[in-house]
CSV table of C-alpha atoms and ligand atoms in Angstrom, one decimal:
chain,number,residue,atom,x,y,z
A,1,MET,CA,22.0,-26.4,66.8
A,2,SER,CA,22.8,-25.7,63.2
A,3,ASP,CA,20.1,-26.0,60.5
A,4,THR,CA,21.3,-29.4,59.4
A,5,ASP,CA,21.4,-30.7,63.0
A,6,LEU,CA,17.8,-29.6,63.4
A,7,LEU,CA,16.9,-31.4,60.2
A,8,ILE,CA,18.5,-34.6,61.4
A,9,ASP,CA,16.7,-34.3,64.7
A,10,LYS,CA,13.4,-33.8,63.0
A,11,LEU,CA,14.1,-36.8,60.7
A,12,PHE,CA,15.1,-39.0,63.7
A,13,HIS,CA,11.9,-38.2,65.6
A,14,THR,CA,9.3,-38.0,62.9
A,15,GLY,CA,10.7,-40.0,59.9
A,16,HIS,CA,9.7,-37.1,57.7
A,17,LEU,CA,11.2,-34.1,56.0
A,18,GLU,CA,9.9,-31.8,53.3
A,19,GLU,CA,11.5,-32.1,49.8
A,20,ASP,CA,13.5,-28.9,50.2
A,21,GLU,CA,14.7,-30.1,53.6
A,22,TYR,CA,16.0,-33.3,52.1
A,23,ARG,CA,17.8,-31.2,49.4
A,24,CYS,CA,19.4,-29.1,52.1
A,25,LEU,CA,20.5,-32.2,54.0
A,26,ILE,CA,22.0,-33.7,50.8
A,27,ASP,CA,23.6,-30.4,49.6
A,28,GLY,CA,25.1,-29.8,53.1
A,29,ARG,CA,26.7,-33.3,53.4
A,30,THR,CA,30.0,-33.3,55.3
A,31,ASP,CA,31.9,-36.2,56.9
A,32,GLU,CA,30.7,-35.0,60.3
A,33,LEU,CA,27.0,-35.0,59.3
A,34,ALA,CA,27.5,-38.4,57.7
A,35,GLY,CA,28.9,-39.7,60.9
A,36,LYS,CA,25.9,-38.4,62.9
A,37,LEU,CA,23.3,-39.8,60.5
A,38,ALA,CA,25.1,-43.2,60.5
A,39,ALA,CA,25.2,-43.4,64.3
A,40,LEU,CA,21.4,-42.6,64.5
A,41,ALA,CA,20.6,-45.0,61.7
A,42,VAL,CA,22.6,-47.8,63.4
A,43,GLN,CA,20.8,-47.1,66.7
A,44,LYS,CA,17.4,-47.4,65.0
A,45,ARG,CA,18.4,-50.6,63.2
A,46,GLU,CA,19.9,-52.3,66.2
A,47,GLY,CA,16.7,-51.7,68.2
A,48,ILE,CA,14.9,-53.8,65.6
A,49,TYR,CA,17.4,-56.2,64.1
A,50,GLY,CA,20.2,-56.3,66.6
A,51,LYS,CA,23.5,-57.3,64.9
A,52,ASP,CA,21.8,-59.6,62.4
A,53,VAL,CA,22.6,-59.3,58.7
A,54,PHE,CA,20.3,-61.2,56.3
A,55,ILE,CA,21.5,-62.8,53.2
A,56,ARG,CA,19.6,-63.2,49.9
A,57,GLY,CA,20.9,-65.2,47.0
A,58,PRO,CA,20.3,-63.7,43.6
A,59,ILE,CA,20.2,-66.2,40.7
A,60,GLU,CA,20.7,-64.3,37.5
A,61,ILE,CA,18.5,-66.4,35.3
A,62,SER,CA,18.8,-64.5,32.0
A,63,ASN,CA,20.7,-61.6,30.5
A,64,ILE,CA,18.4,-61.4,27.5
A,65,CYS,CA,16.3,-58.2,27.7
A,66,ARG,CA,13.7,-56.6,25.5
A,67,ASN,CA,14.4,-53.2,27.1
A,68,ASP,CA,17.0,-50.6,26.2
A,69,CYS,CA,17.6,-48.7,29.4
A,70,TYR,CA,20.5,-46.2,28.7
A,71,TYR,CA,22.5,-47.2,31.8
A,72,CYS,CA,22.3,-50.9,31.6
A,73,GLY,CA,24.9,-53.3,30.2
A,74,ILE,CA,22.4,-55.9,29.2
A,75,ARG,CA,20.2,-53.5,27.2
A,76,ARG,CA,19.1,-55.0,23.9
A,77,SER,CA,21.2,-52.7,21.8
A,78,ASN,CA,24.4,-54.0,23.3
A,79,THR,CA,25.5,-56.3,20.6
A,80,GLU,CA,28.7,-57.2,22.4
A,81,CYS,CA,26.8,-58.8,25.2
A,82,ASP,CA,27.2,-62.6,25.2
A,83,ARG,CA,23.6,-63.7,25.9
A,84,TYR,CA,22.6,-66.7,28.0
A,85,ARG,CA,19.6,-68.1,29.8
A,86,LEU,CA,19.7,-70.7,32.6
A,87,THR,CA,17.7,-73.9,32.3
A,88,GLN,CA,15.1,-74.8,35.0
A,89,GLU,CA,17.5,-77.5,36.2
A,90,GLU,CA,20.4,-75.0,36.6
A,91,ILE,CA,18.2,-72.6,38.5
A,92,LEU,CA,17.0,-75.4,40.9
A,93,ALA,CA,20.6,-76.5,41.4
A,94,CYS,CA,21.6,-73.0,42.4
A,95,ALA,CA,18.8,-72.9,44.9
A,96,ASP,CA,19.8,-76.3,46.3
A,97,THR,CA,23.4,-75.1,46.7
A,98,GLY,CA,22.2,-71.9,48.3
A,99,TYR,CA,20.0,-73.8,50.8
A,100,GLU,CA,23.0,-75.9,51.9
A,101,LEU,CA,25.0,-72.7,52.5
A,102,GLY,CA,22.3,-71.2,54.7
A,103,PHE,CA,20.3,-69.1,52.2
A,104,ARG,CA,16.6,-68.9,53.0
A,105,THR,CA,15.7,-66.4,50.3
A,106,PHE,CA,16.2,-66.8,46.6
A,107,VAL,CA,16.0,-63.9,44.2
A,108,LEU,CA,15.2,-64.8,40.6
A,109,GLN,CA,16.6,-61.8,38.7
A,110,GLY,CA,16.9,-61.2,35.0
A,111,GLY,CA,16.4,-59.1,32.0
A,112,GLU,CA,12.9,-59.0,30.5
A,113,ASP,CA,13.3,-62.2,28.6
A,114,PRO,CA,10.0,-63.3,26.9
A,115,PHE,CA,11.1,-67.0,27.3
A,116,PHE,CA,10.3,-66.6,31.0
A,117,SER,CA,6.5,-66.7,30.5
A,118,ASP,CA,4.2,-67.1,33.4
A,119,ASP,CA,4.0,-70.9,32.9
A,120,VAL,CA,7.8,-71.3,32.9
A,121,LEU,CA,8.3,-69.0,36.0
A,122,CYS,CA,5.3,-70.6,37.9
A,123,SER,CA,6.8,-74.0,37.4
A,124,ILE,CA,10.2,-72.9,38.7
A,125,ILE,CA,8.7,-71.0,41.7
A,126,SER,CA,6.5,-73.9,42.8
A,127,GLU,CA,9.4,-76.4,42.5
A,128,ILE,CA,11.6,-74.2,44.6
A,129,LYS,CA,8.8,-73.8,47.2
A,130,SER,CA,8.2,-77.6,47.3
A,131,ARG,CA,11.9,-78.4,47.7
A,132,HIS,CA,12.5,-75.6,50.2
A,133,GLY,CA,9.2,-74.8,52.0
A,134,ASP,CA,10.9,-72.6,54.6
A,135,CYS,CA,12.4,-70.2,52.0
A,136,ALA,CA,11.1,-67.0,50.5
A,137,VAL,CA,11.1,-66.6,46.7
A,138,THR,CA,11.7,-63.1,45.5
A,139,LEU,CA,11.3,-62.1,41.8
A,140,SER,CA,13.2,-59.3,40.1
A,141,MET,CA,12.0,-59.8,36.5
A,142,GLY,CA,10.9,-56.3,35.5
A,143,GLU,CA,7.6,-55.0,34.3
A,144,ARG,CA,4.7,-57.4,33.7
A,145,SER,CA,0.9,-57.2,33.7
A,146,LYS,CA,-1.1,-57.4,36.9
A,147,GLU,CA,-2.5,-60.8,35.8
A,148,SER,CA,1.0,-62.1,35.4
A,149,TYR,CA,2.1,-60.8,38.9
A,150,GLN,CA,-1.0,-62.4,40.3
A,151,ARG,CA,-0.2,-65.8,38.7
A,152,LEU,CA,3.4,-65.7,40.0
A,153,TYR,CA,2.1,-64.8,43.5
A,154,ASP,CA,-0.4,-67.7,43.4
A,155,ALA,CA,2.4,-70.0,42.4
A,156,GLY,CA,4.3,-69.1,45.6
A,157,ALA,CA,6.4,-66.0,45.0
A,158,ASP,CA,6.6,-63.9,48.2
A,159,ARG,CA,8.4,-60.7,47.2
A,160,TYR,CA,9.2,-58.6,44.2
A,161,LEU,CA,12.0,-56.2,43.6
A,162,LEU,CA,11.4,-53.5,41.0
A,163,ARG,CA,13.5,-50.4,41.4
A,164,HIS,CA,11.5,-47.3,40.5
A,165,GLU,CA,14.9,-45.9,39.2
A,166,THR,CA,13.9,-42.3,39.8
A,167,ALA,CA,10.8,-40.7,41.3
A,168,ASP,CA,11.0,-37.8,38.9
A,169,ARG,CA,9.1,-38.2,35.6
A,170,THR,CA,11.4,-36.0,33.5
A,171,HIS,CA,14.5,-37.7,34.9
A,172,TYR,CA,13.0,-41.1,34.2
A,173,GLY,CA,12.6,-40.0,30.6
A,174,ARG,CA,16.3,-39.1,30.4
A,175,LEU,CA,17.4,-42.6,31.6
A,176,HIS,CA,15.0,-44.6,29.4
A,177,PRO,CA,14.0,-44.7,25.7
A,178,GLU,CA,10.6,-43.3,24.9
A,179,GLU,CA,8.8,-46.7,24.7
A,180,MET,CA,9.3,-47.1,28.5
A,181,SER,CA,7.0,-45.3,30.8
A,182,PHE,CA,7.3,-43.9,34.3
A,183,ASP,CA,3.6,-44.4,34.8
A,184,ASN,CA,3.8,-48.1,34.0
A,185,ARG,CA,6.7,-48.5,36.4
A,186,MET,CA,4.7,-46.9,39.2
A,187,ARG,CA,1.6,-49.0,38.1
A,188,CYS,CA,3.6,-52.2,38.5
A,189,LEU,CA,4.8,-51.2,42.0
A,190,GLN,CA,1.2,-50.5,43.1
A,191,ASP,CA,-0.1,-53.7,41.5
A,192,LEU,CA,2.5,-55.7,43.3
A,193,ARG,CA,1.6,-54.1,46.6
A,194,ASP,CA,-2.2,-54.6,46.0
A,195,ILE,CA,-1.7,-58.3,45.2
A,196,GLY,CA,0.1,-58.8,48.6
A,197,TYR,CA,3.8,-59.1,47.7
A,198,MET,CA,6.4,-57.6,49.9
A,199,VAL,CA,7.7,-55.0,47.6
A,200,GLY,CA,11.1,-53.5,47.0
A,201,CYS,CA,11.8,-50.3,45.1
A,202,GLY,CA,15.1,-48.4,44.7
A,203,PHE,CA,17.3,-46.2,42.6
A,204,MET,CA,20.8,-45.6,41.4
A,205,VAL,CA,22.9,-42.9,43.2
A,206,SER,CA,24.4,-40.3,40.9
A,207,SER,CA,22.8,-41.6,37.7
A,208,PRO,CA,23.2,-39.1,34.8
A,209,TYR,CA,21.2,-35.9,35.2
A,210,GLN,CA,20.4,-36.6,38.8
A,211,THR,CA,20.8,-33.7,41.3
A,212,SER,CA,19.8,-33.4,44.9
A,213,ALA,CA,16.3,-32.3,43.7
A,214,GLU,CA,15.7,-35.8,42.2
A,215,LEU,CA,17.2,-37.5,45.2
A,216,ALA,CA,14.9,-35.5,47.5
A,217,LYS,CA,11.9,-36.8,45.4
A,218,ASP,CA,13.2,-40.4,45.8
A,219,LEU,CA,13.3,-39.9,49.5
A,220,ARG,CA,9.8,-38.4,49.6
A,221,PHE,CA,8.6,-41.4,47.5
A,222,ILE,CA,10.0,-43.8,50.0
A,223,GLU,CA,8.2,-41.9,52.8
A,224,GLU,CA,4.9,-42.2,51.0
A,225,PHE,CA,5.2,-45.7,49.4
A,226,ARG,CA,6.9,-47.3,52.4
A,227,PRO,CA,8.4,-50.2,50.5
A,228,ASP,CA,9.4,-53.3,52.5
A,229,MET,CA,12.8,-53.1,50.8
A,230,CYS,CA,14.8,-50.5,49.0
A,231,GLY,CA,17.9,-51.2,46.9
A,232,ILE,CA,20.2,-48.4,46.2
A,233,GLY,CA,23.7,-48.4,44.7
A,234,PRO,CA,26.0,-46.0,42.9
A,235,PHE,CA,25.6,-45.7,39.2
A,236,ILE,CA,28.6,-47.3,37.5
A,237,PRO,CA,29.0,-46.7,33.7
A,238,HIS,CA,29.1,-49.7,31.3
A,239,LYS,CA,31.4,-49.4,28.3
A,240,ASN,CA,28.7,-50.4,25.7
A,241,THR,CA,26.0,-48.0,26.7
A,242,PRO,CA,25.3,-44.3,25.8
A,243,PHE,CA,26.3,-43.4,29.4
A,244,ARG,CA,29.8,-44.9,29.0
A,245,ASP,CA,31.6,-41.6,29.7
A,246,GLU,CA,29.4,-40.5,32.6
A,247,GLU,CA,30.8,-40.3,36.1
A,248,GLN,CA,30.5,-43.1,38.6
A,249,GLY,CA,28.5,-42.5,41.8
A,250,SER,CA,30.2,-42.5,45.1
A,251,ALA,CA,30.0,-45.0,48.0
A,252,GLU,CA,29.9,-42.0,50.4
A,253,LEU,CA,26.8,-40.5,49.0
A,254,THR,CA,25.2,-43.9,48.8
A,255,CYS,CA,25.9,-44.6,52.5
A,256,TYR,CA,24.6,-41.1,53.5
A,257,LEU,CA,21.3,-41.9,51.7
A,258,LEU,CA,21.2,-45.4,53.3
A,259,SER,CA,21.3,-43.7,56.7
A,260,ILE,CA,18.6,-41.3,55.8
A,261,ILE,CA,16.3,-44.1,54.5
A,262,ARG,CA,16.8,-46.1,57.7
A,263,LEU,CA,15.7,-43.0,59.6
A,264,ILE,CA,12.6,-42.5,57.4
A,265,TYR,CA,11.5,-46.1,57.9
A,266,PRO,CA,13.5,-47.9,60.6
A,267,SER,CA,12.1,-51.4,59.9
A,268,ILE,CA,13.0,-51.3,56.2
A,269,LEU,CA,15.2,-54.0,54.6
A,270,LEU,CA,18.2,-52.3,53.1
A,271,PRO,CA,20.8,-54.1,51.1
A,272,ALA,CA,24.4,-53.1,50.9
A,273,THR,CA,24.5,-53.8,47.2
A,274,THR,CA,27.0,-55.3,44.9
A,275,ALA,CA,27.3,-52.0,43.1
A,276,LEU,CA,28.3,-50.4,46.4
A,277,GLY,CA,30.9,-53.1,46.9
A,278,THR,CA,32.1,-52.5,43.3
A,279,SER,CA,32.6,-48.7,43.8
A,280,ASP,CA,34.6,-49.2,47.0
A,281,VAL,CA,36.5,-52.3,48.1
A,282,VAL,CA,34.9,-52.1,51.6
A,283,GLY,CA,31.7,-50.5,50.3
A,284,ARG,CA,29.4,-53.2,51.6
A,285,GLU,CA,30.9,-53.0,55.1
A,286,LYS,CA,30.5,-49.2,54.9
A,287,GLY,CA,26.9,-49.7,53.9
A,288,ILE,CA,26.2,-52.0,57.0
A,289,LEU,CA,27.8,-49.4,59.2
A,290,ALA,CA,25.6,-46.7,57.7
A,291,GLY,CA,22.4,-48.6,58.4
A,292,ALA,CA,22.0,-51.4,55.8
A,293,ASN,CA,21.0,-54.9,57.1
A,294,VAL,CA,21.0,-57.1,54.0
A,295,ILE,CA,23.7,-58.5,51.6
A,296,MET,CA,23.2,-60.4,48.4
A,297,PRO,CA,26.0,-62.8,47.6
A,298,ASN,CA,25.6,-64.1,44.1
A,299,LEU,CA,24.2,-67.6,43.7
A,300,SER,CA,24.5,-67.7,39.9
A,301,PRO,CA,26.7,-70.4,38.2
A,302,VAL,CA,30.2,-69.1,37.8
A,303,ARG,CA,30.1,-69.6,34.1
A,304,VAL,CA,27.5,-66.9,33.6
A,305,ARG,CA,28.4,-64.4,36.2
A,306,LYS,CA,30.6,-62.3,34.0
A,307,LYS,CA,27.9,-62.2,31.4
A,308,TYR,CA,25.3,-60.6,33.7
A,309,GLU,CA,27.3,-57.4,33.6
A,310,LEU,CA,25.0,-54.5,34.2
A,311,TYR,CA,28.0,-52.2,34.8
A,312,ASP,CA,31.8,-52.4,34.3
A,313,GLY,CA,33.9,-54.2,36.9
A,314,LYS,CA,31.2,-56.0,38.8
A,315,ILE,CA,32.8,-57.8,41.8
A,316,CYS,CA,32.5,-61.5,42.8
A,317,THR,CA,32.2,-62.9,39.3
A,318,GLY,CA,35.1,-65.3,39.7
A,319,GLU,CA,34.5,-67.5,42.7
A,320,GLU,CA,32.1,-70.2,43.7
A,321,THR,CA,29.2,-69.2,46.0
A,322,ALA,CA,30.7,-71.1,48.9
A,323,GLU,CA,33.9,-69.0,48.7
A,324,CYS,CA,31.9,-65.8,48.4
A,325,ILE,CA,29.9,-66.5,51.4
A,326,ARG,CA,32.9,-67.4,53.5
A,327,CYS,CA,34.6,-64.2,52.4
A,328,LEU,CA,31.6,-62.1,53.3
A,329,GLU,CA,31.1,-63.8,56.6
A,330,GLY,CA,34.6,-62.9,57.5
A,331,ARG,CA,34.1,-59.3,56.5
A,332,ILE,CA,30.8,-59.0,58.3
A,333,ASN,CA,32.1,-60.6,61.5
A,334,LYS,CA,35.1,-58.2,61.4
A,335,ILE,CA,32.8,-55.2,61.8
A,336,GLY,CA,30.9,-56.8,64.6
A,337,TYR,CA,27.8,-58.2,62.8
A,338,ARG,CA,26.7,-61.8,62.0
A,339,ILE,CA,25.0,-63.4,59.1
A,340,VAL,CA,21.9,-65.3,60.1
A,341,VAL,CA,20.2,-68.3,58.6
A,342,ASP,CA,16.7,-66.7,58.3
A,343,ARG,CA,14.1,-65.8,55.6
A,344,GLY,CA,14.8,-62.3,56.8
A,345,ASP,CA,11.3,-60.9,56.8
A,346,ILE,CA,10.6,-57.4,57.8
A,347,ARG,CA,10.4,-56.9,61.5
A,348,LYS,CA,8.0,-54.2,62.5
A,349,GLU,CA,9.1,-51.8,65.3
B,1,SAH,N1,15.1,-56.3,34.6
B,1,SAH,C1,14.9,-56.2,36.1
B,1,SAH,C2,16.3,-56.3,36.8
B,1,SAH,C3,17.1,-55.1,36.5
B,1,SAH,S1,18.8,-55.2,37.1
B,1,SAH,C4,14.2,-55.0,36.4
B,1,SAH,O1,13.8,-54.2,35.5
B,1,SAH,O2,13.8,-54.8,37.6
B,1,SAH,C5,18.7,-54.5,38.7
B,1,SAH,C6,19.1,-53.1,38.8
B,1,SAH,O3,20.4,-52.8,38.5
B,1,SAH,C7,18.3,-52.1,38.0
B,1,SAH,O4,17.0,-51.9,38.5
B,1,SAH,C8,19.2,-50.8,38.1
B,1,SAH,O5,18.8,-50.0,39.1
B,1,SAH,C9,20.6,-51.5,38.4
B,1,SAH,N2,21.6,-51.1,37.4
B,1,SAH,C10,21.5,-51.3,36.0
B,1,SAH,N3,22.5,-50.7,35.4
B,1,SAH,C11,23.3,-50.2,36.3
B,1,SAH,C12,24.5,-49.4,36.3
B,1,SAH,N4,25.1,-49.1,35.1
B,1,SAH,N5,25.0,-49.0,37.5
B,1,SAH,C13,24.4,-49.3,38.6
B,1,SAH,N6,23.3,-50.0,38.7
B,1,SAH,C14,22.7,-50.4,37.6
């Protein structure tokens, strides 16, 4: 067996590689290796989830953000961004529509908008839970204090998505302004875990200054932290950010990493992200075939979808949710999978 075949074998059987071994696997990437990894990842996933694909409905509640991340289209310095914030009624209406369409998880996502205080969010969370008691509520609202996370959890929130963005401190500093801190990001993830949330982390693939060394650290971080979910997608530049001229990440590398992550932690919930679908017209299908098992069709009102533009060219901003879900269902069925009406909790091996 070649060196890389031995590494794949070790990963498959132990879920573990050293940092330099991950680097070697990433640097040695070929179509053939990608095919092998994907076949093994699919085998592991099918043993746990069969052909089921879970759906989550993100509701993009605000594009107002106090942060200034260099990569993000809704950063506070982007004066071209047309800002909005949904009302409680609008958010609840999105959840009601989603429920009728078969969604059993709602993801409230947004910029770090001070309007969404604990009181405001708690009231929305408890209303969604009282209307749709069989659904999970996931939050993706950025960094908050432990007390705040606790209050939101007590109001009924089940899960929290907070991408770590990069597990390398120096790299983190190159993607964010000085006032943001790697340590605080990690503190938040630990607090969320300690409180009892199901926790999702994640990172962008081919973000500026990222090499296989940083990616290897991300993979080691996933081994150690063992998140319930992990969102990864290619970096895609946005025209009104300092990274406007940087190169876009590839769907192929993203899929390669999805397969590796599935082998690290076979039960993990792995979305084929919208960014993956934006970088390649059949990116989400490729993601599923590489080991992903979740898709996240947008539940936001059509009038705001274009405004929640984290990167250029974001797909699915024109059609109503019902159309989106029909389109995705067709795509998923075509590759031999099915979308299920389910909360989509993690299933342990
Ligand atoms: N404010 C929330 C939600 C952030 S948006 C939070 O801090 O968690 C969700 C994710 O989109 C980010 O975590 C980031 O990884 C991703 N993202 C932002 N800009 C992007 C870009 N230009 N290309 C690809 N992904 C991007």
